[in-house]
Amino acid sequence: MSLWEYANPKRFMGWTRPVLPWTFALAGLCLAVGLIWGFFFTPDDFRQGSTVKIIYLHVPAALMAINAWIMMLVASLIWVVRRHHVSALAARAAAPVGVVMTLIALFTGGIWGQPMWGTYWAWDPRLTSFLILFLFYLGYIALWEAIEDPDTAADLTSVLCMVGSIFAILSRYAVLFWNQGLHQGASLSLDAEENVADVFWFPLLVCIAGFVLLFIALVLMRTRTEIRVRRMRALEARMRRA
């Protein structure tokens, strides 16, 4: 069986139905374990005190905000190349989830940054690129809502997604591109010396797993909803012609 057959709306609805509850359950378990472990069973940092524990929300949310846009880019490219409607609907479904992740990252970043920087916001290149990514999310959602024909909307939002990917990449690798600025270095790195201490790192990995699973579950749920909405509109159009 070809992998592309799973993109068929009927098959997609079939295999996601049993997967969805388990994904939500695993997400809830990872988030509960990671957040309780991180907030209640890790020590304060010798420099940042208890403020450092915002890392268990800020870092996973920031990672998912960026990776959600990358997922939307991949889905949009599949739509442009192969015209699979489920891929376009999945990209549309991921956008509101990405917006929420971006808001969480911006809000928790401000809370984390204020004691360290003396301000909730600074026009640091890394922070600014993330804010622009948030505006692209809003523009993407607005463009979907503004165009009535779904295929035309999918085409135009795919182009917007490709353009916005520049800022997703900048947000992802800003720590490497800009060495100056208020924002700290990467919390997770292939270089063990740059990682946070193990006492913070392990619960952080559990939180990241929870955010990833939650994102997958929400996108699957919203994609199923988008498929149902498209089916209802198709039925309404047939009834009007009849």
Coordinates of N, CA, C and O in Angstrom, one line a residue, residues 21-169:
P21 N -7.3 9.1 20.7 CA -7.4 9.1 22.2 C -6.0 8.7 22.9 O -5.7 9.2 23.9
W22 N -5.3 7.8 22.3 CA -4.0 7.3 22.8 C -3.0 8.5 22.8 O -2.2 8.6 23.7
T23 N -3.0 9.3 21.7 CA -2.1 10.4 21.6 C -2.4 11.4 22.7 O -1.5 12.0 23.3
F24 N -3.7 11.8 22.9 CA -4.0 12.7 23.9 C -3.6 12.2 25.3 O -3.1 12.9 26.2
A25 N -3.8 10.9 25.5 CA -3.5 10.3 26.8 C -2.0 10.3 27.1 O -1.6 10.7 28.2
L26 N -1.2 10.0 26.1 CA 0.3 10.0 26.3 C 0.7 11.4 26.4 O 1.7 11.7 27.2
A27 N 0.1 12.4 25.7 CA 0.5 13.8 25.9 C 0.2 14.3 27.3 O 1.0 14.9 27.9
G28 N -1.0 14.0 27.8 CA -1.3 14.3 29.2 C -0.4 13.7 30.2 O 0.0 14.4 31.2
L29 N 0.0 12.5 30.0 CA 0.9 11.8 30.9 C 2.2 12.4 30.9 O 2.8 12.7 32.0
C30 N 2.8 12.7 29.8 CA 4.1 13.3 29.7 C 4.1 14.7 30.3 O 5.0 15.1 31.0
L31 N 3.1 15.5 30.0 CA 3.0 16.9 30.5 C 2.9 16.9 32.0 O 3.5 17.6 32.7
A32 N 2.0 16.0 32.5 CA 1.9 15.9 34.0 C 3.2 15.5 34.7 O 3.6 16.2 35.6
V33 N 3.8 14.5 34.1 CA 5.1 14.0 34.8 C 6.2 15.1 34.6 O 6.9 15.4 35.6
G34 N 6.3 15.6 33.4 CA 7.4 16.6 33.2 C 7.2 17.9 34.0 O 8.2 18.4 34.6
L35 N 6.0 18.4 34.0 CA 5.8 19.7 34.7 C 5.9 19.5 36.2 O 6.4 20.4 36.9
I36 N 5.3 18.4 36.7 CA 5.4 18.2 38.2 C 6.8 18.0 38.6 O 7.3 18.5 39.6
W37 N 7.5 17.1 37.8 CA 8.9 16.9 38.1 C 9.8 18.2 38.0 O 10.6 18.5 38.9
G38 N 9.5 18.9 36.9 CA 10.3 20.1 36.7 C 10.0 21.2 37.8 O 11.0 21.8 38.3
F39 N 8.8 21.5 38.1 CA 8.4 22.6 38.9 C 8.6 22.3 40.4 O 8.8 23.2 41.2
F40 N 8.4 21.0 40.8 CA 8.4 20.7 42.2 C 9.6 19.9 42.7 O 9.8 19.8 43.9
F41 N 10.3 19.2 41.8 CA 11.4 18.3 42.2 C 12.7 18.7 41.6 O 13.6 17.8 41.5
T42 N 12.9 19.9 41.1 CA 14.2 20.3 40.7 C 14.6 21.5 41.5 O 13.8 22.3 42.0
P43 N 15.9 21.7 41.7 CA 16.4 22.8 42.5 C 16.3 24.2 41.8 O 16.2 24.2 40.6
D44 N 16.4 25.2 42.6 CA 16.6 26.6 42.0 C 18.0 26.7 41.3 O 18.9 26.1 41.8
D45 N 18.0 27.5 40.3 CA 19.3 27.8 39.7 C 20.1 28.7 40.5 O 19.6 29.6 41.2
F46 N 21.5 28.6 40.5 CA 22.3 29.4 41.4 C 22.3 30.9 40.9 O 22.6 31.8 41.7
R47 N 21.9 31.2 39.7 CA 21.9 32.5 39.1 C 20.5 33.0 39.0 O 20.1 34.1 39.4
Q48 N 19.6 32.2 38.4 CA 18.2 32.6 38.1 C 17.2 32.3 39.1 O 16.1 32.7 39.0
G49 N 17.6 31.5 40.1 CA 16.7 31.2 41.2 C 15.5 30.3 40.6 O 15.7 29.5 39.7
S50 N 14.3 30.4 41.2 CA 13.2 29.6 40.8 C 12.7 30.0 39.4 O 11.9 29.3 38.8
T51 N 13.1 31.2 38.9 CA 12.6 31.7 37.6 C 13.0 30.7 36.5 O 12.3 30.6 35.5
V52 N 14.1 30.0 36.7 CA 14.6 29.1 35.6 C 13.5 28.0 35.3 O 13.5 27.5 34.2
K53 N 12.6 27.8 36.2 CA 11.7 26.7 36.0 C 10.6 27.0 34.9 O 9.9 26.1 34.4
I54 N 10.6 28.2 34.5 CA 9.7 28.6 33.3 C 10.2 27.9 32.1 O 9.5 27.8 31.1
I55 N 11.4 27.3 32.1 CA 12.0 26.6 31.0 C 11.1 25.5 30.5 O 11.1 25.1 29.3
Y56 N 10.4 24.9 31.5 CA 9.6 23.7 31.2 C 8.3 24.0 30.3 O 7.7 23.1 29.8
L57 N 8.0 25.3 30.3 CA 6.9 25.8 29.4 C 7.5 26.5 28.2 O 7.0 26.3 27.1
H58 N 8.5 27.4 28.4 CA 9.0 28.3 27.4 C 9.7 27.5 26.3 O 9.4 27.7 25.1
V59 N 10.6 26.7 26.6 CA 11.4 26.0 25.6 C 10.5 25.0 24.7 O 10.6 25.1 23.5
P60 N 9.7 24.1 25.3 CA 8.8 23.3 24.5 C 7.9 24.1 23.6 O 7.7 23.7 22.4
A61 N 7.3 25.2 24.2 CA 6.4 26.0 23.4 C 7.1 26.6 22.2 O 6.6 26.7 21.1
A62 N 8.3 27.2 22.5 CA 9.0 27.8 21.4 C 9.4 26.8 20.3 O 9.3 27.1 19.1
L63 N 9.9 25.6 20.7 CA 10.2 24.6 19.7 C 9.0 24.2 18.9 O 9.1 24.1 17.6
M64 N 7.9 24.1 19.5 CA 6.7 23.7 18.7 C 6.1 24.8 17.9 O 5.6 24.5 16.8
A65 N 6.3 26.0 18.3 CA 5.9 27.2 17.5 C 6.6 27.2 16.2 O 6.0 27.4 15.1
I66 N 7.9 26.9 16.3 CA 8.7 26.9 15.0 C 8.5 25.7 14.2 O 8.3 25.7 13.0
N67 N 8.5 24.5 14.9 CA 8.3 23.2 14.1 C 6.9 23.1 13.6 O 6.7 22.4 12.6
A68 N 5.9 23.8 14.2 CA 4.5 23.7 13.6 C 4.5 24.4 12.3 O 3.9 23.9 11.3
W69 N 5.3 25.5 12.2 CA 5.3 26.2 10.9 C 6.1 25.4 9.8 O 5.7 25.3 8.7
I70 N 7.1 24.7 10.3 CA 7.8 23.8 9.4 C 6.9 22.6 8.9 O 6.9 22.3 7.7
M71 N 6.1 22.1 9.8 CA 5.1 21.1 9.4 C 4.2 21.6 8.4 O 3.8 21.0 7.4
M72 N 3.7 22.9 8.6 CA 2.8 23.5 7.7 C 3.5 23.7 6.3 O 2.8 23.6 5.3
L73 N 4.8 24.0 6.3 CA 5.5 24.2 5.1 C 5.5 22.9 4.3 O 5.3 22.8 3.1
V74 N 5.8 21.8 5.0 CA 5.9 20.5 4.3 C 4.5 20.1 3.8 O 4.4 19.6 2.6
A75 N 3.5 20.3 4.6 CA 2.1 20.0 4.1 C 1.7 20.8 2.9 O 1.1 20.4 2.0
S76 N 2.1 22.1 3.0 CA 1.8 23.0 1.9 C 2.5 22.6 0.6 O 2.0 22.7 -0.5
L77 N 3.8 22.2 0.7 CA 4.5 21.7 -0.5 C 3.9 20.4 -1.0 O 3.8 20.3 -2.3
I78 N 3.4 19.6 -0.2 CA 2.7 18.4 -0.7 C 1.5 18.8 -1.4 O 1.2 18.2 -2.5
W79 N 0.8 19.8 -0.9 CA -0.4 20.2 -1.6 C -0.1 20.8 -3.0 O -0.7 20.5 -4.0
V80 N 1.0 21.6 -3.0 CA 1.4 22.2 -4.3 C 1.8 21.2 -5.3 O 1.4 21.3 -6.5
V81 N 2.5 20.2 -4.9 CA 3.1 19.2 -5.8 C 2.1 18.1 -6.1 O 1.9 17.7 -7.3
R82 N 1.4 17.6 -5.1 CA 0.5 16.4 -5.4 C -1.0 16.7 -5.2 O -1.8 15.8 -5.5
R83 N -1.3 17.9 -4.8 CA -2.7 18.3 -4.7 C -3.5 17.3 -3.8 O -4.7 17.0 -4.1
H84 N -2.9 16.9 -2.7 CA -3.6 16.1 -1.7 C -4.4 17.1 -0.7 O -3.7 17.9 0.0
H85 N -5.7 17.0 -0.7 CA -6.5 17.9 0.0 C -6.2 17.8 1.5 O -6.3 18.8 2.3
V86 N -6.0 16.6 2.0 CA -5.8 16.4 3.5 C -4.5 17.2 3.9 O -4.5 17.7 5.0
S87 N -3.5 17.2 3.1 CA -2.3 18.0 3.4 C -2.6 19.5 3.6 O -2.1 20.1 4.5
A88 N -3.4 20.0 2.7 CA -3.7 21.4 2.8 C -4.6 21.7 4.1 O -4.4 22.7 4.8
L89 N -5.5 20.7 4.4 CA -6.3 20.9 5.6 C -5.5 20.7 6.8 O -5.7 21.4 7.8
A90 N -4.5 19.8 6.8 CA -3.6 19.6 7.9 C -2.8 20.9 8.2 O -2.6 21.3 9.4
A91 N -2.3 21.6 7.2 CA -1.6 22.8 7.3 C -2.5 23.9 8.0 O -2.1 24.6 8.9
R92 N -3.7 23.9 7.5 CA -4.7 24.9 8.0 C -5.0 24.6 9.5 O -5.1 25.5 10.3
A93 N -5.1 23.3 9.8 CA -5.4 22.9 11.2 C -4.3 23.2 12.1 O -4.5 23.5 13.3
A94 N -3.1 23.1 11.6 CA -1.9 23.4 12.5 C -1.7 24.8 12.9 O -1.1 25.1 13.9
A95 N -2.2 25.7 12.0 CA -1.9 27.2 12.3 C -2.4 27.7 13.6 O -1.7 28.4 14.3
P96 N -3.7 27.5 14.0 CA -4.1 28.0 15.3 C -3.3 27.4 16.5 O -3.1 28.0 17.5
V97 N -2.9 26.1 16.3 CA -2.1 25.5 17.4 C -0.8 26.2 17.4 O -0.3 26.4 18.5
G98 N -0.2 26.5 16.3 CA 1.1 27.2 16.3 C 1.0 28.6 16.9 O 1.9 29.0 17.5
V99 N -0.2 29.2 16.6 CA -0.4 30.6 17.2 C -0.3 30.5 18.7 O 0.3 31.3 19.4
V100 N -1.0 29.5 19.3 CA -1.1 29.4 20.7 C 0.3 29.1 21.3 O 0.7 29.6 22.3
M101 N 1.0 28.2 20.6 CA 2.4 27.9 21.1 C 3.3 29.1 21.0 O 4.1 29.3 21.9
T102 N 3.1 29.9 20.0 CA 3.9 31.1 19.9 C 3.6 32.1 21.0 O 4.5 32.7 21.6
L103 N 2.3 32.3 21.3 CA 1.9 33.1 22.4 C 2.4 32.7 23.7 O 2.9 33.5 24.5
I104 N 2.4 31.4 23.9 CA 2.9 30.8 25.2 C 4.4 31.1 25.3 O 4.9 31.6 26.3
A105 N 5.1 31.0 24.2 CA 6.5 31.2 24.2 C 6.9 32.7 24.4 O 7.8 33.0 25.2
L106 N 6.1 33.6 23.8 CA 6.3 35.0 23.9 C 6.0 35.4 25.4 O 6.8 36.2 26.0
F107 N 4.9 34.9 25.9 CA 4.5 35.3 27.2 C 5.4 34.8 28.3 O 5.9 35.6 29.2
T108 N 5.8 33.5 28.2 CA 6.7 33.0 29.2 C 8.1 33.5 29.1 O 8.8 33.6 30.1
G109 N 8.5 33.8 27.8 CA 9.8 34.5 27.6 C 9.9 35.8 28.3 O 10.9 36.2 28.9
G110 N 8.8 36.6 28.2 CA 8.7 37.9 28.9 C 8.9 37.7 30.5 O 9.6 38.4 31.1
I111 N 8.1 36.7 31.0 CA 8.2 36.4 32.4 C 9.6 36.0 32.8 O 10.1 36.5 33.9
W112 N 10.2 35.2 32.0 CA 11.5 34.7 32.3 C 12.6 35.8 32.1 O 13.5 35.9 32.9
G113 N 12.4 36.6 31.1 CA 13.4 37.6 30.8 C 13.4 38.8 31.8 O 14.4 39.4 32.0
Q114 N 12.2 39.2 32.3 CA 12.1 40.4 33.1 C 13.1 40.4 34.3 O 13.9 41.4 34.5
P115 N 13.2 39.4 35.1 CA 14.2 39.4 36.2 C 15.6 39.4 35.7 O 16.5 39.9 36.4
M116 N 15.9 38.8 34.5 CA 17.2 38.7 34.0 C 17.7 40.0 33.3 O 18.8 40.4 33.4
W117 N 16.7 40.6 32.5 CA 17.1 41.7 31.6 C 16.6 43.0 32.2 O 17.1 44.1 31.8
G118 N 15.7 43.0 33.2 CA 15.1 44.2 33.7 C 14.0 44.8 32.8 O 13.5 45.9 33.0
T119 N 13.5 44.0 31.8 CA 12.4 44.4 31.0 C 11.8 43.1 30.4 O 12.4 42.1 30.3
Y120 N 10.5 43.2 30.1 CA 9.7 42.1 29.6 C 10.0 41.9 28.1 O 9.8 40.8 27.5
W121 N 10.5 42.9 27.4 CA 10.7 42.8 26.0 C 11.9 43.7 25.6 O 12.1 44.8 26.1
A122 N 12.7 43.2 24.6 CA 13.8 43.9 24.0 C 13.8 43.6 22.5 O 13.5 42.5 22.1
W123 N 14.2 44.5 21.7 CA 14.2 44.3 20.3 C 15.4 43.6 19.9 O 16.2 44.0 19.0
D124 N 15.7 42.5 20.5 CA 16.7 41.6 20.2 C 16.4 40.9 18.9 O 15.2 40.6 18.6
P125 N 17.4 40.6 18.0 CA 17.1 40.0 16.7 C 16.4 38.7 16.9 O 15.5 38.3 16.1
R126 N 16.7 37.9 17.9 CA 16.1 36.6 18.1 C 14.6 36.8 18.5 O 13.7 36.0 18.0
L127 N 14.3 37.7 19.4 CA 13.0 37.9 19.8 C 12.1 38.5 18.7 O 11.0 38.2 18.5
T128 N 12.7 39.5 17.9 CA 12.0 40.1 16.8 C 11.6 39.1 15.8 O 10.5 39.2 15.2
S129 N 12.5 38.2 15.4 CA 12.2 37.2 14.4 C 11.0 36.3 14.8 O 10.2 35.9 14.0
F130 N 11.0 36.1 16.1 CA 9.9 35.2 16.7 C 8.6 36.0 16.6 O 7.5 35.4 16.3
L131 N 8.6 37.3 16.9 CA 7.4 38.1 16.9 C 6.9 38.2 15.4 O 5.7 38.1 15.2
I132 N 7.8 38.3 14.5 CA 7.4 38.3 13.0 C 6.8 37.0 12.6 O 5.8 37.0 11.9
L133 N 7.3 35.9 13.2 CA 6.7 34.6 12.9 C 5.3 34.6 13.4 O 4.4 34.0 12.7
F134 N 5.0 35.1 14.6 CA 3.7 35.2 15.1 C 2.8 36.0 14.2 O 1.6 35.5 14.0
L135 N 3.2 37.1 13.6 CA 2.4 37.9 12.7 C 2.1 37.1 11.4 O 1.0 37.2 10.9
F136 N 3.1 36.3 11.0 CA 2.9 35.4 9.8 C 1.8 34.4 10.1 O 1.0 34.1 9.2
Y137 N 1.8 33.9 11.3 CA 0.7 32.9 11.7 C -0.7 33.6 11.6 O -1.6 33.0 11.0
L138 N -0.8 34.8 12.1 CA -2.0 35.5 12.0 C -2.4 35.8 10.6 O -3.6 35.7 10.2
G139 N -1.5 36.2 9.8 CA -1.7 36.5 8.4 C -2.2 35.2 7.6 O -3.1 35.3 6.8
Y140 N -1.6 34.1 8.0 CA -1.9 32.8 7.3 C -3.4 32.4 7.6 O -4.1 32.1 6.7
I141 N -3.7 32.5 8.9 CA -5.1 32.2 9.3 C -6.1 33.2 8.6 O -7.2 32.8 8.2
A142 N -5.8 34.5 8.6 CA -6.7 35.5 8.0 C -6.8 35.2 6.5 O -7.9 35.4 6.0
L143 N -5.8 34.8 5.8 CA -5.9 34.5 4.4 C -6.8 33.3 4.1 O -7.6 33.4 3.2
W144 N -6.7 32.3 4.9 CA -7.6 31.2 4.8 C -9.1 31.6 4.9 O -9.9 31.2 4.2
E145 N -9.3 32.5 5.9 CA -10.7 32.9 6.2 C -11.2 33.9 5.1 O -12.4 34.0 4.9
A146 N -10.3 34.6 4.5 CA -10.7 35.7 3.5 C -11.1 35.2 2.2 O -11.8 35.8 1.4
I147 N -10.6 34.0 1.8 CA -10.9 33.4 0.4 C -11.9 32.3 0.5 O -11.7 31.3 1.2
E148 N -12.9 32.5 -0.3 CA -14.0 31.5 -0.2 C -13.7 30.2 -0.9 O -14.0 29.1 -0.3
D149 N -13.0 30.2 -2.0 CA -12.7 28.9 -2.7 C -11.6 28.3 -2.0 O -10.5 28.8 -1.8
P150 N -11.8 27.0 -1.5 CA -10.7 26.4 -0.7 C -9.4 26.1 -1.4 O -8.4 26.1 -0.8
D151 N -9.5 25.7 -2.7 CA -8.3 25.4 -3.4 C -7.5 26.6 -3.7 O -6.2 26.6 -3.6
T152 N -8.1 27.7 -4.0 CA -7.4 29.0 -4.1 C -6.8 29.4 -2.8 O -5.6 29.9 -2.8
A153 N -7.5 29.3 -1.8 CA -7.0 29.6 -0.4 C -5.8 28.8 -0.1 O -4.8 29.3 0.4
A154 N -5.9 27.5 -0.4 CA -4.7 26.6 -0.2 C -3.5 27.0 -1.0 O -2.4 26.9 -0.5
D155 N -3.7 27.4 -2.2 CA -2.6 27.8 -3.1 C -1.9 29.1 -2.5 O -0.7 29.1 -2.4
L156 N -2.7 30.1 -2.2 CA -2.2 31.3 -1.7 C -1.5 31.2 -0.3 O -0.5 31.8 0.0
T157 N -2.1 30.4 0.6 CA -1.6 30.2 1.9 C -0.3 29.4 1.8 O 0.6 29.6 2.7
S158 N -0.2 28.5 0.8 CA 1.1 27.8 0.6 C 2.2 28.7 0.3 O 3.3 28.5 0.8
V159 N 1.9 29.7 -0.6 CA 3.0 30.7 -0.9 C 3.4 31.5 0.3 O 4.5 31.7 0.6
L160 N 2.4 31.9 1.1 CA 2.7 32.7 2.3 C 3.5 31.8 3.3 O 4.4 32.3 4.0
C161 N 3.1 30.5 3.4 CA 3.9 29.6 4.3 C 5.3 29.5 3.9 O 6.2 29.5 4.7
M162 N 5.6 29.5 2.6 CA 7.0 29.4 2.1 C 7.7 30.7 2.4 O 8.9 30.6 2.9
V163 N 7.1 31.8 2.3 CA 7.8 33.1 2.6 C 8.0 33.1 4.1 O 9.1 33.5 4.6
G164 N 7.0 32.8 4.9 CA 7.2 32.9 6.4 C 8.2 31.9 6.9 O 8.6 32.1 8.0
S165 N 8.5 30.9 6.1 CA 9.5 29.9 6.6 C 10.8 30.5 6.9 O 11.6 30.0 7.6
I166 N 11.1 31.6 6.2 CA 12.4 32.3 6.4 C 12.5 32.7 7.9 O 13.5 32.5 8.5
F167 N 11.4 33.2 8.4 CA 11.4 33.7 9.8 C 11.3 32.5 10.8 O 11.8 32.6 11.9
A168 N 10.7 31.4 10.3 CA 10.8 30.2 11.2 C 12.2 29.7 11.3 O 12.6 29.3 12.4
I169 N 12.9 29.7 10.2 CA 14.3 29.3 10.3 C 15.2 30.2 11.1 O 16.0 29.8 11.9

